[in-house]
Tab-separated table of C-alpha atoms in Angstrom:
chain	number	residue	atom	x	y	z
A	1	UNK	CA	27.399	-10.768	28.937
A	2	UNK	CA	27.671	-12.698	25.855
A	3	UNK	CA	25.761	-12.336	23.105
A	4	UNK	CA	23.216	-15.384	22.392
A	5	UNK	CA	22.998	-14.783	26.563
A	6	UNK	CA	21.624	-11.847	26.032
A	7	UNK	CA	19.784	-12.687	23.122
A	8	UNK	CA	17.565	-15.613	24.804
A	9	UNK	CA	16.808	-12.907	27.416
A	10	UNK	CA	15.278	-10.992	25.160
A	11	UNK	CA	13.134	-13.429	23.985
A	12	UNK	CA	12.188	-14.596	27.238
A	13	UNK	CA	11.420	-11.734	28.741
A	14	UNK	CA	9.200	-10.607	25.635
A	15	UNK	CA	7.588	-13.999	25.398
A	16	UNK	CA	6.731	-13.713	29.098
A	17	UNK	CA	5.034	-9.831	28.368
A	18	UNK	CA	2.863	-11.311	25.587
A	19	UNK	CA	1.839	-14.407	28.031
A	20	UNK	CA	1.571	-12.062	31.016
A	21	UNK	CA	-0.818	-10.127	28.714
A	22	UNK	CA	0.953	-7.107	28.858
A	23	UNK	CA	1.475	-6.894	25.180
A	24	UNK	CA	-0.364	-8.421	21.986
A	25	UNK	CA	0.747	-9.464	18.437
A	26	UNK	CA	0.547	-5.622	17.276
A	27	UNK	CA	3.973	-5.214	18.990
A	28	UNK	CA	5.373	-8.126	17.227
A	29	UNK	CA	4.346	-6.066	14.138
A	30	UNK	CA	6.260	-2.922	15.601
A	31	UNK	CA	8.978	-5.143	15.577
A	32	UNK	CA	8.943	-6.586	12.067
A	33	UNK	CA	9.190	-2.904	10.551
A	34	UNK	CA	11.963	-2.826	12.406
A	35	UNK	CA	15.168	-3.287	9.902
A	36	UNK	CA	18.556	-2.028	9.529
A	37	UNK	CA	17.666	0.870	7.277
A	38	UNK	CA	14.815	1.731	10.507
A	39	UNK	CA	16.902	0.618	13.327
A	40	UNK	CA	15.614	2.339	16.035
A	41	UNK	CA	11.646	2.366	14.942
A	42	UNK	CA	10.589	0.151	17.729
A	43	UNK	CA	12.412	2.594	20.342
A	44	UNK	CA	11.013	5.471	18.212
A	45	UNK	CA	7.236	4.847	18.115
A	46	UNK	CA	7.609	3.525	22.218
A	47	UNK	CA	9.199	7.248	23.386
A	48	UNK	CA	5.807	8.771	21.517
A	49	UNK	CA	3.769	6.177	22.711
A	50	UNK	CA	5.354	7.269	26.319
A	51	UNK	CA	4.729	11.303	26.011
A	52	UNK	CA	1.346	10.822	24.263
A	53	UNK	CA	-0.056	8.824	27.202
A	54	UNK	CA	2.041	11.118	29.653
A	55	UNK	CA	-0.120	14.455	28.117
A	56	UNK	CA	-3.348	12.222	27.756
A	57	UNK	CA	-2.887	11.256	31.516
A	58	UNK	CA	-2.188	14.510	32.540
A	59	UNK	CA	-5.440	15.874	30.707
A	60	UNK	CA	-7.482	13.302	31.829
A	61	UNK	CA	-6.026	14.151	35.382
A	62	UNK	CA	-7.238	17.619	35.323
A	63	UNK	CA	-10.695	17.017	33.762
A	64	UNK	CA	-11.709	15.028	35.907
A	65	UNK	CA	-10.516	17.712	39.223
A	66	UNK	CA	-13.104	20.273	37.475
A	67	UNK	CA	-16.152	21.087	39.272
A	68	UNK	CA	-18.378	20.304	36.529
A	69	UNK	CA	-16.690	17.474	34.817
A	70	UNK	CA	-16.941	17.438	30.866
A	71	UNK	CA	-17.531	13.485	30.124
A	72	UNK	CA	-17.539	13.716	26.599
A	73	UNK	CA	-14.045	15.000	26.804
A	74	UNK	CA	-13.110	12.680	29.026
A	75	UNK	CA	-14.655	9.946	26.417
A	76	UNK	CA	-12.811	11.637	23.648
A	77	UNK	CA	-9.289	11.166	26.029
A	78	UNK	CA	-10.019	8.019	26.816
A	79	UNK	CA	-10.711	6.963	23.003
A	80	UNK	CA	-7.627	8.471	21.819
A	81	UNK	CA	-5.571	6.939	24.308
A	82	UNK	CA	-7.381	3.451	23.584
A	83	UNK	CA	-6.060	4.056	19.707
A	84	UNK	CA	-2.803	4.392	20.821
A	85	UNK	CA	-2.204	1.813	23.011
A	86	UNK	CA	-3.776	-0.168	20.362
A	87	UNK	CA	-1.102	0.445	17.971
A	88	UNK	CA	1.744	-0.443	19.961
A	89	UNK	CA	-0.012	-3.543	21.131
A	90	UNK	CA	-0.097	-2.716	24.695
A	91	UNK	CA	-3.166	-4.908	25.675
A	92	UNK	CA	-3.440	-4.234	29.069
A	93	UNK	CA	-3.492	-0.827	28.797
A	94	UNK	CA	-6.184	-0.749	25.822
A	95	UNK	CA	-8.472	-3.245	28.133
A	96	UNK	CA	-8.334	-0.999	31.138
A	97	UNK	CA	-9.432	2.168	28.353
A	98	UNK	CA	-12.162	0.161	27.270
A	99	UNK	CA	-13.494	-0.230	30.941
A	100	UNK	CA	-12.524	3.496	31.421
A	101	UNK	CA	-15.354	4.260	28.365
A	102	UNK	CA	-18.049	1.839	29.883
A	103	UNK	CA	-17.914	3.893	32.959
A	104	UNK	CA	-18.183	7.454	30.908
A	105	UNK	CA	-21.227	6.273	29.950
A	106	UNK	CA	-22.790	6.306	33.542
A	107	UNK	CA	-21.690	9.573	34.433
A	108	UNK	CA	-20.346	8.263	38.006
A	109	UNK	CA	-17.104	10.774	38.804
A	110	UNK	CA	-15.799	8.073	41.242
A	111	UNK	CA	-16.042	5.542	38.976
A	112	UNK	CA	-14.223	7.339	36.256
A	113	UNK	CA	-11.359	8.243	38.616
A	114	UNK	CA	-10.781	5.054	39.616
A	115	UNK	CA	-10.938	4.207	36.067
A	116	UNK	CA	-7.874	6.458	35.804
A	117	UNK	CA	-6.203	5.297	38.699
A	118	UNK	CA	-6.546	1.702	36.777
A	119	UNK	CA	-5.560	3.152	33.696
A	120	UNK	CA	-2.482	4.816	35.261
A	121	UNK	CA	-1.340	1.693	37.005
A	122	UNK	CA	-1.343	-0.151	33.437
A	123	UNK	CA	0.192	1.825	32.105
A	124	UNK	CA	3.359	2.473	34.225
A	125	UNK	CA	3.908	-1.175	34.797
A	126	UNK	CA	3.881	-1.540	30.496
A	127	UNK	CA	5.998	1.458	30.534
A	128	UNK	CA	8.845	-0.138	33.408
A	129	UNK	CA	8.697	-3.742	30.913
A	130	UNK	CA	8.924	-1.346	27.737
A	131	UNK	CA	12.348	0.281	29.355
A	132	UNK	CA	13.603	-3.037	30.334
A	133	UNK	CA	12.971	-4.429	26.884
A	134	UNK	CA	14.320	-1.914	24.989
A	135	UNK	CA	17.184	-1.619	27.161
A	136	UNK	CA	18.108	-5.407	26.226
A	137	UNK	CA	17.715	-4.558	22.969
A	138	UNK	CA	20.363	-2.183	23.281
A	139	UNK	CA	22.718	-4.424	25.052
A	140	UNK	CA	22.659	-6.795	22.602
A	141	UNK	CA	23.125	-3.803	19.862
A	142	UNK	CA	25.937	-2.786	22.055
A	143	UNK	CA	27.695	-6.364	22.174
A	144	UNK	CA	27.571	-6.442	18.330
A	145	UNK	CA	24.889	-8.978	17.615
A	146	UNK	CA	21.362	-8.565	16.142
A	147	UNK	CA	17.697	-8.394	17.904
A	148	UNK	CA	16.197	-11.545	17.409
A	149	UNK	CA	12.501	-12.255	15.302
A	150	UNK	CA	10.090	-12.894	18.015
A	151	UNK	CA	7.763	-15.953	17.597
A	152	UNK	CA	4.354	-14.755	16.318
B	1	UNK	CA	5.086	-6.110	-15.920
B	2	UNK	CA	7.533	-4.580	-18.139
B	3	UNK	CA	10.938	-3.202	-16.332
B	4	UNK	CA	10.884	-0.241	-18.292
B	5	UNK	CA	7.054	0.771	-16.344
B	6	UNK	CA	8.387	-0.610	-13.147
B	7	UNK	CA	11.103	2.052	-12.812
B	8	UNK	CA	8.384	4.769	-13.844
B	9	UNK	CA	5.707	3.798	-11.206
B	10	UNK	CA	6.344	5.769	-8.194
B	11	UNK	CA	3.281	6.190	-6.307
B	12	UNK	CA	2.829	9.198	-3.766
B	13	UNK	CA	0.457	8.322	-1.145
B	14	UNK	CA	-0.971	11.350	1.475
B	15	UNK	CA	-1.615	10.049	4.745
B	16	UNK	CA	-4.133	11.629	7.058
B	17	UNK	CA	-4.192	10.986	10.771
B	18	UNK	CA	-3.911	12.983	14.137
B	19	UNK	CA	-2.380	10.936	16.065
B	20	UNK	CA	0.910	11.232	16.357
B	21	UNK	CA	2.000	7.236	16.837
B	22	UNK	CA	-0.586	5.948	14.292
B	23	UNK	CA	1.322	8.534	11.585
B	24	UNK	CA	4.467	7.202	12.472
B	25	UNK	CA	3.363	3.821	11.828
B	26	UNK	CA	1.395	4.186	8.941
B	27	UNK	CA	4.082	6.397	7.041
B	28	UNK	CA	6.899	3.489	8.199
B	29	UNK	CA	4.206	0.781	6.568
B	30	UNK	CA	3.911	2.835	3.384
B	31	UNK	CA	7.523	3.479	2.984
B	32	UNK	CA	8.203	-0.797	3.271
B	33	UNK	CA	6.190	-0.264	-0.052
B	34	UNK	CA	8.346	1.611	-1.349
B	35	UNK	CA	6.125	4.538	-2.069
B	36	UNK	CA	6.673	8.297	-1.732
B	37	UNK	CA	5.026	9.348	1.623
B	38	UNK	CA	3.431	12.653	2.849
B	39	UNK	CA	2.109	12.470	6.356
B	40	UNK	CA	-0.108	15.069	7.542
B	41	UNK	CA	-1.659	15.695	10.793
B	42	UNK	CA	-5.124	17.222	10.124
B	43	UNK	CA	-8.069	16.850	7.816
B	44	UNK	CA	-7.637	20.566	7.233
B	45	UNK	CA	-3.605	20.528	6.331
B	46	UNK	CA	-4.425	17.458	3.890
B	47	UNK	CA	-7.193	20.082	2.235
B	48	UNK	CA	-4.355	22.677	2.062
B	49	UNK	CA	-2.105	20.290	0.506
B	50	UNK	CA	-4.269	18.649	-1.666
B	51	UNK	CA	-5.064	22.784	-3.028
B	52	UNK	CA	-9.049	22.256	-2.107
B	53	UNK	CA	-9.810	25.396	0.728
B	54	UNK	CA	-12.221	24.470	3.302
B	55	UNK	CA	-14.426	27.614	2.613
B	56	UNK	CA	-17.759	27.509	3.525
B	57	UNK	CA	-18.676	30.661	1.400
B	58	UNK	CA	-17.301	28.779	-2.308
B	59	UNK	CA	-17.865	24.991	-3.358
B	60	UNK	CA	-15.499	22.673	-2.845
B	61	UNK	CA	-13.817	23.034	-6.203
B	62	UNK	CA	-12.185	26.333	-5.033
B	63	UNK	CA	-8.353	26.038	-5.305
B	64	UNK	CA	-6.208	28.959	-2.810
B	65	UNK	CA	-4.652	31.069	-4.080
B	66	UNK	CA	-1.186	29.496	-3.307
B	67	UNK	CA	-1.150	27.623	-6.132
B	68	UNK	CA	2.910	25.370	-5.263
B	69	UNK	CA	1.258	22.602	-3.559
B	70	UNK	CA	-1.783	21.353	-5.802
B	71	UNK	CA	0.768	20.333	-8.499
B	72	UNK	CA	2.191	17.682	-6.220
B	73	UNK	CA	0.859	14.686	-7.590
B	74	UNK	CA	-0.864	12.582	-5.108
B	75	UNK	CA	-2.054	8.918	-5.859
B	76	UNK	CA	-3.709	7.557	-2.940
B	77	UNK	CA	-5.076	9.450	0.151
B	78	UNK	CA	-5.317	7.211	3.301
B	79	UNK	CA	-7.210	9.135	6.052
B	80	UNK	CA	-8.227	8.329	9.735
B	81	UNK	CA	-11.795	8.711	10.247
B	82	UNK	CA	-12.416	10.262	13.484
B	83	UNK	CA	-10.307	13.161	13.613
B	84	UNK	CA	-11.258	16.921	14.971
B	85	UNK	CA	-13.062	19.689	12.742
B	86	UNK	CA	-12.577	17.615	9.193
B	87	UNK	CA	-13.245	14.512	9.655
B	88	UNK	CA	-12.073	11.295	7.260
B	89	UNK	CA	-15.649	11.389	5.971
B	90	UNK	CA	-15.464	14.787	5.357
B	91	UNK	CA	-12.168	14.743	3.332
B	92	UNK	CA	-14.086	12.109	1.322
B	93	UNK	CA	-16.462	13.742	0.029
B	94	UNK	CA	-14.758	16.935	-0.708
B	95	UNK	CA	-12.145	14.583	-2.628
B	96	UNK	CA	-15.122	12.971	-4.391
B	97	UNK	CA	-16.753	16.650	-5.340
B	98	UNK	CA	-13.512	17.763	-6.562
B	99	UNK	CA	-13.198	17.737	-10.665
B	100	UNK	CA	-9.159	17.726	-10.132
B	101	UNK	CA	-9.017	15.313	-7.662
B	102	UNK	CA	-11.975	12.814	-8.071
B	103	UNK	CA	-10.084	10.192	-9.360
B	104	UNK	CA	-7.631	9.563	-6.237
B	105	UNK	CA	-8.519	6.672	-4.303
B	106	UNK	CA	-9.251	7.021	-0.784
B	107	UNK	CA	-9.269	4.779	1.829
B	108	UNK	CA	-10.492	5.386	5.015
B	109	UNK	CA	-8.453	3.601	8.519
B	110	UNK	CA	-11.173	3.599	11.760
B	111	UNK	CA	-10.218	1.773	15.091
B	112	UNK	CA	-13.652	1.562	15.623
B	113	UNK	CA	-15.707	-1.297	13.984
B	114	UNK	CA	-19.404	-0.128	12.893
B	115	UNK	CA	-20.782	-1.470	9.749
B	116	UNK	CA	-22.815	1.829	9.044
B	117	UNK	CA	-19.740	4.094	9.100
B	118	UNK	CA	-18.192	1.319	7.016
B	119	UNK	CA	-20.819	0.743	4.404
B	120	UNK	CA	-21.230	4.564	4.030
B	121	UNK	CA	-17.347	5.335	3.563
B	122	UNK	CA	-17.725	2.626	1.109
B	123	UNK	CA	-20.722	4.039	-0.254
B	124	UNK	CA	-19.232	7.651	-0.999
B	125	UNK	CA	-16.609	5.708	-2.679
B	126	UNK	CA	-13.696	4.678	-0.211
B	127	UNK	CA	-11.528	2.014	-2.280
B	128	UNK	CA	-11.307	0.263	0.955
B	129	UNK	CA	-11.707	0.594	4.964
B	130	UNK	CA	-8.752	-0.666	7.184
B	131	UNK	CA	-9.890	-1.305	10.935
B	132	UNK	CA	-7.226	-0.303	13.326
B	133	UNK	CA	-3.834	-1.139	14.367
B	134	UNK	CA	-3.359	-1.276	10.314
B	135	UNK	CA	-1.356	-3.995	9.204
B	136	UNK	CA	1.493	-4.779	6.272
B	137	UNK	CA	-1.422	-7.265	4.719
B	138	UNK	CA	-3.705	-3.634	4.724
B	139	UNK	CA	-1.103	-1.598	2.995
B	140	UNK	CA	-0.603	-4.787	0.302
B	141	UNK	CA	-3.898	-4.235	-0.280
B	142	UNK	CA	-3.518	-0.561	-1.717
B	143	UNK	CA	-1.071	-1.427	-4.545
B	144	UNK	CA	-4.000	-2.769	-7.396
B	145	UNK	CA	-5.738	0.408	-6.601
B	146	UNK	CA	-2.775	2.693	-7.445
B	147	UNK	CA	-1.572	0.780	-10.486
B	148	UNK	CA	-5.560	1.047	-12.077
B	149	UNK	CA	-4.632	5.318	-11.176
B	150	UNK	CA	-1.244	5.092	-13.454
B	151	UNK	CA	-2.681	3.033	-15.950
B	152	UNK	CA	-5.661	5.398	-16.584
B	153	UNK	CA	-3.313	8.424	-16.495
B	154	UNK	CA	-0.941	6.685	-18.874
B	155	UNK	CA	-3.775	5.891	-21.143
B	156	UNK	CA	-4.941	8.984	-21.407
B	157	UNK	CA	-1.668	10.480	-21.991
B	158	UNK	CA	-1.070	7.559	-25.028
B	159	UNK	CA	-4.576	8.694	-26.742
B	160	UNK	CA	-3.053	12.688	-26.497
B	161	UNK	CA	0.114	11.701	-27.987
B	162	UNK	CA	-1.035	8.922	-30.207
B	163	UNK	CA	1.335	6.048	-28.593
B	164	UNK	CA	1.087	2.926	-28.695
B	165	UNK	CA	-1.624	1.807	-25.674
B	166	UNK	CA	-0.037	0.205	-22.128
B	167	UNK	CA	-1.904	-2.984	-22.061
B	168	UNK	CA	1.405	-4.660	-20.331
B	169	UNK	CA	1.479	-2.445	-17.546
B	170	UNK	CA	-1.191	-4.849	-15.771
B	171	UNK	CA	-0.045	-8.501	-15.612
B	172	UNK	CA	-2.387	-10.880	-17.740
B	173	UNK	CA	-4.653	-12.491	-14.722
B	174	UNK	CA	-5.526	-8.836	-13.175
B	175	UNK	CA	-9.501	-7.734	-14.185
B	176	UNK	CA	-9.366	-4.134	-15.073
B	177	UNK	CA	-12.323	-2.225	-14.298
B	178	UNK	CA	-12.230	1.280	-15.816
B	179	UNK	CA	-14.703	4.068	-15.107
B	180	UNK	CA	-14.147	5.682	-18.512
B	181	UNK	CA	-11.555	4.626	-20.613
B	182	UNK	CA	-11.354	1.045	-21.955
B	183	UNK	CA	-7.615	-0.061	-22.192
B	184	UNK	CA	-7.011	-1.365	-25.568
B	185	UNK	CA	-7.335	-5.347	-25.489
């Protein structure tokens, strides 16, 4: 595929995440660190971003299978993972967090782990647009030309 | 600004935070500034650096007994707040206790917006409070505070050796405000 082809794709589809709601202007900031001396920062902060939320899920997971569920530690999950999503500027994911806490608050086990389930469902569907994204970036790295600016 | 000062002013900044994709960012923002980063993960490993022990038995003024790192100079500590065991606030106010390292601004980063927590940081004497995801226009924002550090230590190395003052290493429009030593007019 030629360049500028796959170029306009990128923007597109990235346009189309930040419309969709999927992600906010904080990834648009990932992206403007990104330069040739950091080339691969964007890619870099999303793998963390990926096994953070992987051990946060997991954690969250298994706190709330315990008999006598610890809600402040499920708070304290749910707050951390809020932060992070946050700083990648995946919106969706930091919305359904902020839900997740509300619910903490009223002590309902039910409620929280369908919080989760929510929370898990956000975040693999930012995750699968995250691969495809970066993927296109390297395509377009591959064909020789440059990742485009996104529009702010 | 003079060139001959530009080339000179290297500024080290020690960046506090536990999580692991807010350190990457913050150290990538600070490094677009061109300064000298140390990230570090815990309010207890920026203690250890910083040569203040967390001992509840001594004050705060205690240095370990590994003396290598405290003669890193550091000129800006930027610290998360909410962070297990030693908290932002905490690191604060053992900064602000210490005689050797009183004088290093701090800034505190919090992804949660409360005026109290803000007011008190502020109050303890936090240069500034970022509210998270922090942005370039933050980090700009850390630059006067560092130059006022150099100046003052310049200043006070000028008066030891009896040099001529560095009134040009502020540009003209800049207000100065210094705690102790007035820079030469």
């Amino acid at each position: 595929m030629e360049v500028d082809q796959l170029q306009r794709s990128f923007l597109e589809y990235t346009n189309s995440l930040f419309r969709e709601g999927f992600l906010d202007g904080q990834f648009g900031q990932l992206q403007l660190l990104q330069d040739e001396s950091n080339p691969e920062f964007v890619f870099e902060v999303v793998s963390l971003f990926f096994e953070d939320s992987e051990r946060i899920l997991n954690d969250l997971t298994l706190a709330l299978d315990q008999q006598n569920v610890d809600f402040k530690k499920i708070d304290a999950h749910v707050h951390q993972f809020k932060g992070s999503s946050s700083s990648i500027g995946a919106q969706r994911v930091r919305n359904a967090c902020i839900a997740f806490r509300n619910f903490c608050e009223g002590q309902n086990v039910e409620a929280c782990r369908r919080c989760l389930q929510q929370v898990k469902q956000e975040y693999l569907l930012v995750k699968t647009k995250l691969e495809a994204l970066l993927r296109l970036e390297q395509q377009i790295l591959a064909a020789g030309g440059v990742i485009p600016m996104l529009d702010s | 600004m003079s060139s001959g000062l530009a080339t000179e002013m290297e500024f080290h900044v020690l960046a506090v935070d536990d999580s692991i994709i807010d350190r990457k960012l913050i150290e990538r923002l600070l490094k677009t500034s061109s300064y000298q980063v140390t990230v570090v993960e815990s309010g207890v490993k920026a203690l250890e650096f910083l040569g203040l022990v967390d001992d509840e038995n001594t004050n705060s003024n205690c240095i370990s007994n590994n003396r290598s790192t405290h003669h890193v100079e550091v000129n800006l500590i930027i610290t998360d707040y909410s962070m297990p065991s030693v908290t932002g606030y905490d690191l604060l106010r053992k900064i602000k206790e210490s005689a050797m390292l009183k004088d290093i601004p701090v800034v505190i980063m919090s992804s949660e917006n409360i005026p109290s927590r803000i007011n008190n940081c502020l109050e303890h004497g936090a240069k500034e409070f970022f509210l998270k995801p922090v942005q370039q226009s933050d980090v700009n924002k850390l630059r006067p505070h560092l130059m006022r550090g150099k100046c003052r230590t310049q200043n006070q190395q000028n008066i030891i050796n009896k040099r001529k003052p560095l009134e040009e290493c502020l540009s003209p429009d800049r207000t100065t405000r210094f705690n102790d030593l007035a820079l030469v007019q």
